[in-house]
mmCIF file with all atom_site columns, C-alpha atoms in Angstrom:
data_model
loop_
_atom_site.group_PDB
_atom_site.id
_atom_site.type_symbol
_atom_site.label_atom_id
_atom_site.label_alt_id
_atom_site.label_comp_id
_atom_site.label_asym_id
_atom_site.label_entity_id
_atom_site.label_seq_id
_atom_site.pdbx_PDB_ins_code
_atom_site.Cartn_x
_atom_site.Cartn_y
_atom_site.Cartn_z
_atom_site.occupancy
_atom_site.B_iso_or_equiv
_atom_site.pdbx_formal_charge
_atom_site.auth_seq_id
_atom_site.auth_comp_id
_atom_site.auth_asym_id
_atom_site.auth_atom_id
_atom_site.pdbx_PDB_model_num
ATOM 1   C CA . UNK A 1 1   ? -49.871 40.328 7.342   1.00 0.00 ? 1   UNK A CA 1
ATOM 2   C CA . UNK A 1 2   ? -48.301 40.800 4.266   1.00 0.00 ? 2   UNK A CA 1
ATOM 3   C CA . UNK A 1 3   ? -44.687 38.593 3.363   1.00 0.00 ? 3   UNK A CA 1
ATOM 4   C CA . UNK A 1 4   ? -44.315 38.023 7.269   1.00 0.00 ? 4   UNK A CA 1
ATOM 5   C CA . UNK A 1 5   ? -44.588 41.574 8.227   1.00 0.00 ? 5   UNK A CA 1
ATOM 6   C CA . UNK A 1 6   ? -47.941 43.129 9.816   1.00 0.00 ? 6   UNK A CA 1
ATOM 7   C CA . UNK A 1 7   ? -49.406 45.489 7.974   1.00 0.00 ? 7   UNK A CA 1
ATOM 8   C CA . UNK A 1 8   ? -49.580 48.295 10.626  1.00 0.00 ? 8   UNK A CA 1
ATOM 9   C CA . UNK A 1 9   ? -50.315 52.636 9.938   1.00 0.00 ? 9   UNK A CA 1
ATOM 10  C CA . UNK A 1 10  ? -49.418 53.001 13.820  1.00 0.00 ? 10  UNK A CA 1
ATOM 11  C CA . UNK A 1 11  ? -46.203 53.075 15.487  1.00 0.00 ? 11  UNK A CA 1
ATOM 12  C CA . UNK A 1 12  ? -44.638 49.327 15.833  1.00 0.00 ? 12  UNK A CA 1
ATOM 13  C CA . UNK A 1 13  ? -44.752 47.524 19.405  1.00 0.00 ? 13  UNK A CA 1
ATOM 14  C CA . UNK A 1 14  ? -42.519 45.291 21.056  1.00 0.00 ? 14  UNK A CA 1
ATOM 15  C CA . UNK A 1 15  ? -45.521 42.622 20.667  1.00 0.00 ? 15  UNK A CA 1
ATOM 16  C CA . UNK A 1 16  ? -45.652 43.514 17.024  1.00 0.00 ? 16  UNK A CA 1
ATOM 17  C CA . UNK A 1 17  ? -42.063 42.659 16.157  1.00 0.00 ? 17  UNK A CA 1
ATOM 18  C CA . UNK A 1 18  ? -42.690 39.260 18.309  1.00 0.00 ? 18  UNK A CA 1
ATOM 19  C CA . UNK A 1 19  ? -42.908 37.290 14.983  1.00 0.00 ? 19  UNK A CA 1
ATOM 20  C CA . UNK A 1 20  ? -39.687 38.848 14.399  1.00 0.00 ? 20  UNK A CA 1
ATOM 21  C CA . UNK A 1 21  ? -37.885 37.728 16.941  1.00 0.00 ? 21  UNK A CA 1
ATOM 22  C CA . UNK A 1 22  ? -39.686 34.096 16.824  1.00 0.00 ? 22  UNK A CA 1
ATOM 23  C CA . UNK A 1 23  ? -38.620 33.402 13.625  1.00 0.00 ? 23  UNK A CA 1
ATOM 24  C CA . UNK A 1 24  ? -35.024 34.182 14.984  1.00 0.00 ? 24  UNK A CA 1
ATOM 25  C CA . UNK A 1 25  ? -34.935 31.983 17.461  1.00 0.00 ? 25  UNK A CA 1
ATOM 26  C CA . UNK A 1 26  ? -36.416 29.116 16.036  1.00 0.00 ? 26  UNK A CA 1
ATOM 27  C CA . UNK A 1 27  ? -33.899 28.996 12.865  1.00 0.00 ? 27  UNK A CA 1
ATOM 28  C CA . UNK A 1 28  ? -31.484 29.264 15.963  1.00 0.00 ? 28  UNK A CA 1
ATOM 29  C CA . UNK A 1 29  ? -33.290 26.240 17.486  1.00 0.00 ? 29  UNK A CA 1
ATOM 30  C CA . UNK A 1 30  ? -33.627 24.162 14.164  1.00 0.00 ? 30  UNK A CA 1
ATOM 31  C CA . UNK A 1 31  ? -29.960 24.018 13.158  1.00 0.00 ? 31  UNK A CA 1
ATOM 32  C CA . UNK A 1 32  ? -27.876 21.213 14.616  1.00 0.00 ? 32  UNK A CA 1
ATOM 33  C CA . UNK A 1 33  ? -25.128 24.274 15.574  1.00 0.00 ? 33  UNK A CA 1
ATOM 34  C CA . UNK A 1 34  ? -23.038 21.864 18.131  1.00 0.00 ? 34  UNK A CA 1
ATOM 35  C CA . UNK A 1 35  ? -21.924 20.641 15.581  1.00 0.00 ? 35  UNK A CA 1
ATOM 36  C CA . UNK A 1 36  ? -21.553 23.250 13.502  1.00 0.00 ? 36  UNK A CA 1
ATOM 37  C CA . UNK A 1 37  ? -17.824 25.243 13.770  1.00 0.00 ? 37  UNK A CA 1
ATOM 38  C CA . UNK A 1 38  ? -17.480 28.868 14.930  1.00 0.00 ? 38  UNK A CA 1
ATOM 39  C CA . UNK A 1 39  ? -16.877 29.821 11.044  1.00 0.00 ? 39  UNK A CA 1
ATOM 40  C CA . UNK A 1 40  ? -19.729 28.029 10.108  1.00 0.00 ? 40  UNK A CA 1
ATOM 41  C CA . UNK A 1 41  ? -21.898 29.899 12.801  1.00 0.00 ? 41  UNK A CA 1
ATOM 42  C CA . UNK A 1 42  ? -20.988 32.932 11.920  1.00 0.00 ? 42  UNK A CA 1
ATOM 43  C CA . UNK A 1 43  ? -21.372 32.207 7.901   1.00 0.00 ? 43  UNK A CA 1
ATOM 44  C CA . UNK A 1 44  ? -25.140 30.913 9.175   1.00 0.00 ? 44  UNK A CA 1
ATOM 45  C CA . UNK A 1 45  ? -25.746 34.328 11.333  1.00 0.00 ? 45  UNK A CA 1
ATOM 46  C CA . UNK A 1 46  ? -24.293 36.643 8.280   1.00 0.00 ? 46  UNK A CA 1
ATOM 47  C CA . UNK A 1 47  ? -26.225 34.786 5.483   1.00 0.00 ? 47  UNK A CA 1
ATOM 48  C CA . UNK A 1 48  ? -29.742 33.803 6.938   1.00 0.00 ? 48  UNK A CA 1
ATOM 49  C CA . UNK A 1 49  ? -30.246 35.498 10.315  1.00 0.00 ? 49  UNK A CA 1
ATOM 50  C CA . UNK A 1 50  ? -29.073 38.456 9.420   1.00 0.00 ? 50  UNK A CA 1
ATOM 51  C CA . UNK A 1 51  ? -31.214 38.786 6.222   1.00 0.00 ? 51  UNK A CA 1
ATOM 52  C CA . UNK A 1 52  ? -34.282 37.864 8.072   1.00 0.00 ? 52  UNK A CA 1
ATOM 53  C CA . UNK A 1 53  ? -33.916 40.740 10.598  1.00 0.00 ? 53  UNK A CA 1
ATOM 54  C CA . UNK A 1 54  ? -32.407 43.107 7.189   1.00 0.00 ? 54  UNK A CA 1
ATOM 55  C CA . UNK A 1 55  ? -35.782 42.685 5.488   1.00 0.00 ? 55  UNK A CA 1
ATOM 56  C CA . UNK A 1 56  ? -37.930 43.928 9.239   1.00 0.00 ? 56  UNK A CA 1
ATOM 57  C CA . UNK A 1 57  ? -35.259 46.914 9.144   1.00 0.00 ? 57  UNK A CA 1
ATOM 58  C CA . UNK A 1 58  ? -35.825 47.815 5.370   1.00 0.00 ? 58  UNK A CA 1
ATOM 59  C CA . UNK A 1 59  ? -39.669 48.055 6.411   1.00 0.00 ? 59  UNK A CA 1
ATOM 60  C CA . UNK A 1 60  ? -40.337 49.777 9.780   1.00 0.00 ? 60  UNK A CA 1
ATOM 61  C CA . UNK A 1 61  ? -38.759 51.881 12.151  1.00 0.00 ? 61  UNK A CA 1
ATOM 62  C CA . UNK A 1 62  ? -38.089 48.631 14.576  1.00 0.00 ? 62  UNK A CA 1
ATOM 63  C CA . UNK A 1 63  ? -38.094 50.057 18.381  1.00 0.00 ? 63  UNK A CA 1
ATOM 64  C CA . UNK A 1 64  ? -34.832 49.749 20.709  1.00 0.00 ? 64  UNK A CA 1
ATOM 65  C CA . UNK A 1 65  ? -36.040 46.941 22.470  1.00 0.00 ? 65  UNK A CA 1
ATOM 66  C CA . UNK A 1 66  ? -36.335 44.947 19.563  1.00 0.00 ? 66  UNK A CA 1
ATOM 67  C CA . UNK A 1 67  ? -32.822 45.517 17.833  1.00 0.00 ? 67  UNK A CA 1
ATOM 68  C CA . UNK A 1 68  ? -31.568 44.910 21.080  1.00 0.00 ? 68  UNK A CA 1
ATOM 69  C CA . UNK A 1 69  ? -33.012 41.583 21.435  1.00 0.00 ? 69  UNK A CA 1
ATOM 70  C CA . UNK A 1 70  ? -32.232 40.389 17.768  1.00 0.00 ? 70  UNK A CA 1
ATOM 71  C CA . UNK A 1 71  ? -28.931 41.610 18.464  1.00 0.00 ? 71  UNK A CA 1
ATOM 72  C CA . UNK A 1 72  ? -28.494 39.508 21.587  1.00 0.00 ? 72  UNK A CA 1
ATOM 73  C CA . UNK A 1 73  ? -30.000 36.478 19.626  1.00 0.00 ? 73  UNK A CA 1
ATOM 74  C CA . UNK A 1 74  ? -27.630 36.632 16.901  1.00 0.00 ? 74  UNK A CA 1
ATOM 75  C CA . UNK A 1 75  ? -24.569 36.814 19.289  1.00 0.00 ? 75  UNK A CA 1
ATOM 76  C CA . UNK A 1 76  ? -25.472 34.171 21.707  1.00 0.00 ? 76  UNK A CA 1
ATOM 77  C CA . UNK A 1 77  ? -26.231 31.684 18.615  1.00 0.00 ? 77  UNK A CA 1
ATOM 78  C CA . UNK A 1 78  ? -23.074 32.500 17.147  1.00 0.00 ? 78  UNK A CA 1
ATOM 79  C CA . UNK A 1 79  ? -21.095 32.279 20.918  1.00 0.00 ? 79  UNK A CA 1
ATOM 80  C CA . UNK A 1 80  ? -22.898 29.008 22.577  1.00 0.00 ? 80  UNK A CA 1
ATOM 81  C CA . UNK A 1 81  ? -24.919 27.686 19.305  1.00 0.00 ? 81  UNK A CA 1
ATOM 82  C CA . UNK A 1 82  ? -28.300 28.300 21.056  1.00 0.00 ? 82  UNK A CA 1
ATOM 83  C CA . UNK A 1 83  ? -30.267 32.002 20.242  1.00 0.00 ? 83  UNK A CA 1
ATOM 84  C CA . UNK A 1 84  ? -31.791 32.179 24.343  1.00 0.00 ? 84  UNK A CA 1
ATOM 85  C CA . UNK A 1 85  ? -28.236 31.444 25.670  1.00 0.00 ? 85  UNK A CA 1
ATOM 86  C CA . UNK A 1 86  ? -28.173 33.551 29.112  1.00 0.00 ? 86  UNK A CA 1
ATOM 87  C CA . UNK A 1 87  ? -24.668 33.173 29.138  1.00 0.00 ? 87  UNK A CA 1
ATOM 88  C CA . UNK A 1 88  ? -22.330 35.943 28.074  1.00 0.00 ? 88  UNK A CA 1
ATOM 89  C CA . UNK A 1 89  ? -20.384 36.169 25.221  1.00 0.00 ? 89  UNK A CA 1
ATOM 90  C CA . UNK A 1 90  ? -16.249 35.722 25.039  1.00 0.00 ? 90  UNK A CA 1
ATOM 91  C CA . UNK A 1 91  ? -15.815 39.158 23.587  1.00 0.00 ? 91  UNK A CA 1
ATOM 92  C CA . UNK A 1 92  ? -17.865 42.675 24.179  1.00 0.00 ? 92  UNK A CA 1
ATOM 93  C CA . UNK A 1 93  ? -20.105 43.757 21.384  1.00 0.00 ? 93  UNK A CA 1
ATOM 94  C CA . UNK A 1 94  ? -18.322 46.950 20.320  1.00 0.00 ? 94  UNK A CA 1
ATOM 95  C CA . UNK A 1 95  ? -15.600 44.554 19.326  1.00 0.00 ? 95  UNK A CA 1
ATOM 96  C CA . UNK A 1 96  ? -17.567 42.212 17.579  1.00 0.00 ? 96  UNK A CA 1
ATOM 97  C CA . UNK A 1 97  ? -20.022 44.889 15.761  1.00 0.00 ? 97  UNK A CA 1
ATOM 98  C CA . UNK A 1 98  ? -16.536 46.665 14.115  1.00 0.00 ? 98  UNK A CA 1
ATOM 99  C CA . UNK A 1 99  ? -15.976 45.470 10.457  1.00 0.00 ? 99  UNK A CA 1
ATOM 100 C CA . UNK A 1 100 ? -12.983 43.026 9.897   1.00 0.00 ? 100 UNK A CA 1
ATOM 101 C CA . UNK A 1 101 ? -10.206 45.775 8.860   1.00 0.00 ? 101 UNK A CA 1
ATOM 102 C CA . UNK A 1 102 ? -10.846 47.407 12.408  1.00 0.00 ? 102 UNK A CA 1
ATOM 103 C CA . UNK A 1 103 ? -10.453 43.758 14.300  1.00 0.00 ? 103 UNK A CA 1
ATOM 104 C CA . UNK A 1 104 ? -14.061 42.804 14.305  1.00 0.00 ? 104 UNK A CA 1
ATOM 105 C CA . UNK A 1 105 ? -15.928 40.098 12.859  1.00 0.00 ? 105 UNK A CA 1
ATOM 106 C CA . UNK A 1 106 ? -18.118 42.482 10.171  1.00 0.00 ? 106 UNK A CA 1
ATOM 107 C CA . UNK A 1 107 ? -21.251 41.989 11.559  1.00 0.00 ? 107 UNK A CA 1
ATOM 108 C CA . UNK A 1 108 ? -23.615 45.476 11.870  1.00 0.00 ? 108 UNK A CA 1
ATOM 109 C CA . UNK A 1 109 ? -25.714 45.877 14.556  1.00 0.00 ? 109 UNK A CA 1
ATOM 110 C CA . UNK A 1 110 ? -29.605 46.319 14.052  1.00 0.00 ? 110 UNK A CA 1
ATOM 111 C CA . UNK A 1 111 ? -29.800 49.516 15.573  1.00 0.00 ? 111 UNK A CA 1
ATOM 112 C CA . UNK A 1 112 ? -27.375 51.416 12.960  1.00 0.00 ? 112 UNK A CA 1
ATOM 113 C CA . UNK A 1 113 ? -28.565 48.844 10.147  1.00 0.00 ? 113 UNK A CA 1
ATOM 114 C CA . UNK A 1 114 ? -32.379 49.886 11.036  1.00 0.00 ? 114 UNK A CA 1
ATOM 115 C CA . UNK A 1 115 ? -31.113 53.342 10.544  1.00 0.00 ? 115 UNK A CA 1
ATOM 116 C CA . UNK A 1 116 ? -29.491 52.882 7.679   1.00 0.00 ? 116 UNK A CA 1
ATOM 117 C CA . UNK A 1 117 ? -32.348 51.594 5.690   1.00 0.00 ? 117 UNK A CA 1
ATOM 118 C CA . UNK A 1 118 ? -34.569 54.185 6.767   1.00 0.00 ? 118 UNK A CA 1
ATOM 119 C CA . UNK A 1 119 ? -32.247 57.256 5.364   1.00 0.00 ? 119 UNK A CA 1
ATOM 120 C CA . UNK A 1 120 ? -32.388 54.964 2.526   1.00 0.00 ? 120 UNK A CA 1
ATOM 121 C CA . UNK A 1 121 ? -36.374 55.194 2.321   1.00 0.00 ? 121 UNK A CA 1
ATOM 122 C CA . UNK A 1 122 ? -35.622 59.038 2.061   1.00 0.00 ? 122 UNK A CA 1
ATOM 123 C CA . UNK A 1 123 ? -32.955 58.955 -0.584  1.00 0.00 ? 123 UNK A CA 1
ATOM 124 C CA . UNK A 1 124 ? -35.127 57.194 -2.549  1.00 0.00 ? 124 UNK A CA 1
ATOM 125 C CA . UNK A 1 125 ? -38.113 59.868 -1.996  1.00 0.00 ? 125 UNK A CA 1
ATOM 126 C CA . UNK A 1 126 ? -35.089 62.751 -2.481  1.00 0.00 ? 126 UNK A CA 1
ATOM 127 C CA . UNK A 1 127 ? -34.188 61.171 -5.888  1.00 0.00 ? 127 UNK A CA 1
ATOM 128 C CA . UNK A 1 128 ? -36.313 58.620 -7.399  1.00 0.00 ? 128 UNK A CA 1
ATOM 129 C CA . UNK A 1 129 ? -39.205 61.152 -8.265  1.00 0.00 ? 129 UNK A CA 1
ATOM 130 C CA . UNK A 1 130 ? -40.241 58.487 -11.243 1.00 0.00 ? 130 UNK A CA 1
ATOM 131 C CA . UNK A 1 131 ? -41.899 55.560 -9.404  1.00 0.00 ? 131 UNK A CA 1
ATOM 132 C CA . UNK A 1 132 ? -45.945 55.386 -8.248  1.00 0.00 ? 132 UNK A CA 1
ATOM 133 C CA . UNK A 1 133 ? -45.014 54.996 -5.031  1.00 0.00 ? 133 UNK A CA 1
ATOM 134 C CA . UNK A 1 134 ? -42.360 58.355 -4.970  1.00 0.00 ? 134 UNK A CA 1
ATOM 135 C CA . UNK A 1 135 ? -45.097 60.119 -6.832  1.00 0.00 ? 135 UNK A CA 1
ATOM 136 C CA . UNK A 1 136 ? -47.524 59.642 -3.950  1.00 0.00 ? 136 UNK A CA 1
ATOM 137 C CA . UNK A 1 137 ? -45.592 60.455 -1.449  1.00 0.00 ? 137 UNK A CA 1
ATOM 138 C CA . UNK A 1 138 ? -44.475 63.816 -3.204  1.00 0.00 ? 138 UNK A CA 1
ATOM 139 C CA . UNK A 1 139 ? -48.421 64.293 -3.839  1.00 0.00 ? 139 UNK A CA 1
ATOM 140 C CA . UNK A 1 140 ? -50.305 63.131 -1.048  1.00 0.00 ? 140 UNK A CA 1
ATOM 141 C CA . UNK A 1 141 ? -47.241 63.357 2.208   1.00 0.00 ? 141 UNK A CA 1
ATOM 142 C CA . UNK A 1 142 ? -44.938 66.208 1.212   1.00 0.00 ? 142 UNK A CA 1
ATOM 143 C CA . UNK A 1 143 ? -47.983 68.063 -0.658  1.00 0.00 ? 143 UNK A CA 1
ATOM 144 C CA . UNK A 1 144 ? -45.379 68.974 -3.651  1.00 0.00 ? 144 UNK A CA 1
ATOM 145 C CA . UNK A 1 145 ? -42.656 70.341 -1.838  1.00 0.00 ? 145 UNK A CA 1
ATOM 146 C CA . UNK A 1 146 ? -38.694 68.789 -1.421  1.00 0.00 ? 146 UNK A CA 1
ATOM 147 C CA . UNK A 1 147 ? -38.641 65.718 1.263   1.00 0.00 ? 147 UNK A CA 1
ATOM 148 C CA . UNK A 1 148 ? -36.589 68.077 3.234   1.00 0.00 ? 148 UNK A CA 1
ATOM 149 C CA . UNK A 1 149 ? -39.009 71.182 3.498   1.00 0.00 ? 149 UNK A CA 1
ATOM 150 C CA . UNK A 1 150 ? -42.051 69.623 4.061   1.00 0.00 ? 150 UNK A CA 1
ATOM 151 C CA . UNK A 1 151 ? -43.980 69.922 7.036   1.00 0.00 ? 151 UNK A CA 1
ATOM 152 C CA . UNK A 1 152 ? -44.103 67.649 9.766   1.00 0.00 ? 152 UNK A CA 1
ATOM 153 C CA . UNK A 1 153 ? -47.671 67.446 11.514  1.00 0.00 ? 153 UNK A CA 1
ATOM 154 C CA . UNK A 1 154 ? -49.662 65.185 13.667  1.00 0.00 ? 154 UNK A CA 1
ATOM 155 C CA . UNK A 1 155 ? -51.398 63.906 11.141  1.00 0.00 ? 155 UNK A CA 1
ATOM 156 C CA . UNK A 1 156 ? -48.413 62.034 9.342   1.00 0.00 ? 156 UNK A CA 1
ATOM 157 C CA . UNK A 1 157 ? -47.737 58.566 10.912  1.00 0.00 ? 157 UNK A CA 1
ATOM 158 C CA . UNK A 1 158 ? -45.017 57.800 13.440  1.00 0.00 ? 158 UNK A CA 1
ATOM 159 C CA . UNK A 1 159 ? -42.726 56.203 10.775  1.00 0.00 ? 159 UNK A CA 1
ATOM 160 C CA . UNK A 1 160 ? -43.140 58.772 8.645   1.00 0.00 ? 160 UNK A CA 1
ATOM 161 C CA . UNK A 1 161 ? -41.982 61.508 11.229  1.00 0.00 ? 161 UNK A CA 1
ATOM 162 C CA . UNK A 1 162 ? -39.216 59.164 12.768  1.00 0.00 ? 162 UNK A CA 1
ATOM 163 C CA . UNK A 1 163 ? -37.707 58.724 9.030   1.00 0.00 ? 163 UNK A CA 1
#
């Protein structure tokens, strides 16, 4: 483990990401949230939950079943105050996933955020050529050639053909 995350060359599990979700529900758990307004809720979910989950996404290719559950965490805390709430919420998730101008409450799903940060990873290969890290990757994974040309074989890992 490394920061929180598990240092891992394989593809990530559902048991894997379990600290992940843990860690969500116990700041859930922690905060006194009946008495804590539906603003203040959703301030809480934007600020800290959210980040927690941003920096997983930023790192791995998180599976389906994960994103799902953080994503069902993060509603039912900010719905009924509690993260394992088996209740459902007052308003679908399409509607509460769409940013504010479009009638939702701003808040991005991990699914498209996990996404997100991964076409970031490649940007970052694509452009910043200057950094150790970028010049490994351009030496040792894409064997000198553009991010976009190079070869995809069994012997890269799963994030690394998933990206």
């Amino acid at each position: 483990r490394y920061l929180g995350i598990p240092l891992l060359a394989s593809r990530l599990s559902h048991m894997d990401c379990k600290v992940l979700v843990n860690k969500l529900l116990r700041r859930t758990t922690s905060w006194l949230s009946n008495s804590l307004s539906f603003g203040g809720r959703l301030q809480l979910l934007k600020s800290v939950l959210f980040s927690i989950q941003v920096f997983w996404c930023c790192t791995f290719v998180l599976p389906v079943a994960v994103t799902k559950e953080c994503d069902r965490i993060l509603i039912s805390f900010l719905w009924h105050g509690v993260g394992n709430s088996k209740k459902g919420g007052k308003v679908a998730w399409s509607k509460v996933f769409r940013p504010r101008e479009e009638g939702g409450l701003g808040i991005k799903d991990a699914r498209s955020w996990n996404r997100a940060a991964i076409m970031k990873i490649g940007w970052d290969i694509c452009w910043r050529k200057g950094s150790v890290l970028m010049k490994w990757c351009y030496a040792v994974m894409l064997k000198n050639k553009h991010f976009w040309a190079a070869p995809i074989t069994g012997a890269c890992s799963w994030s690394w053909r998933n990206m």
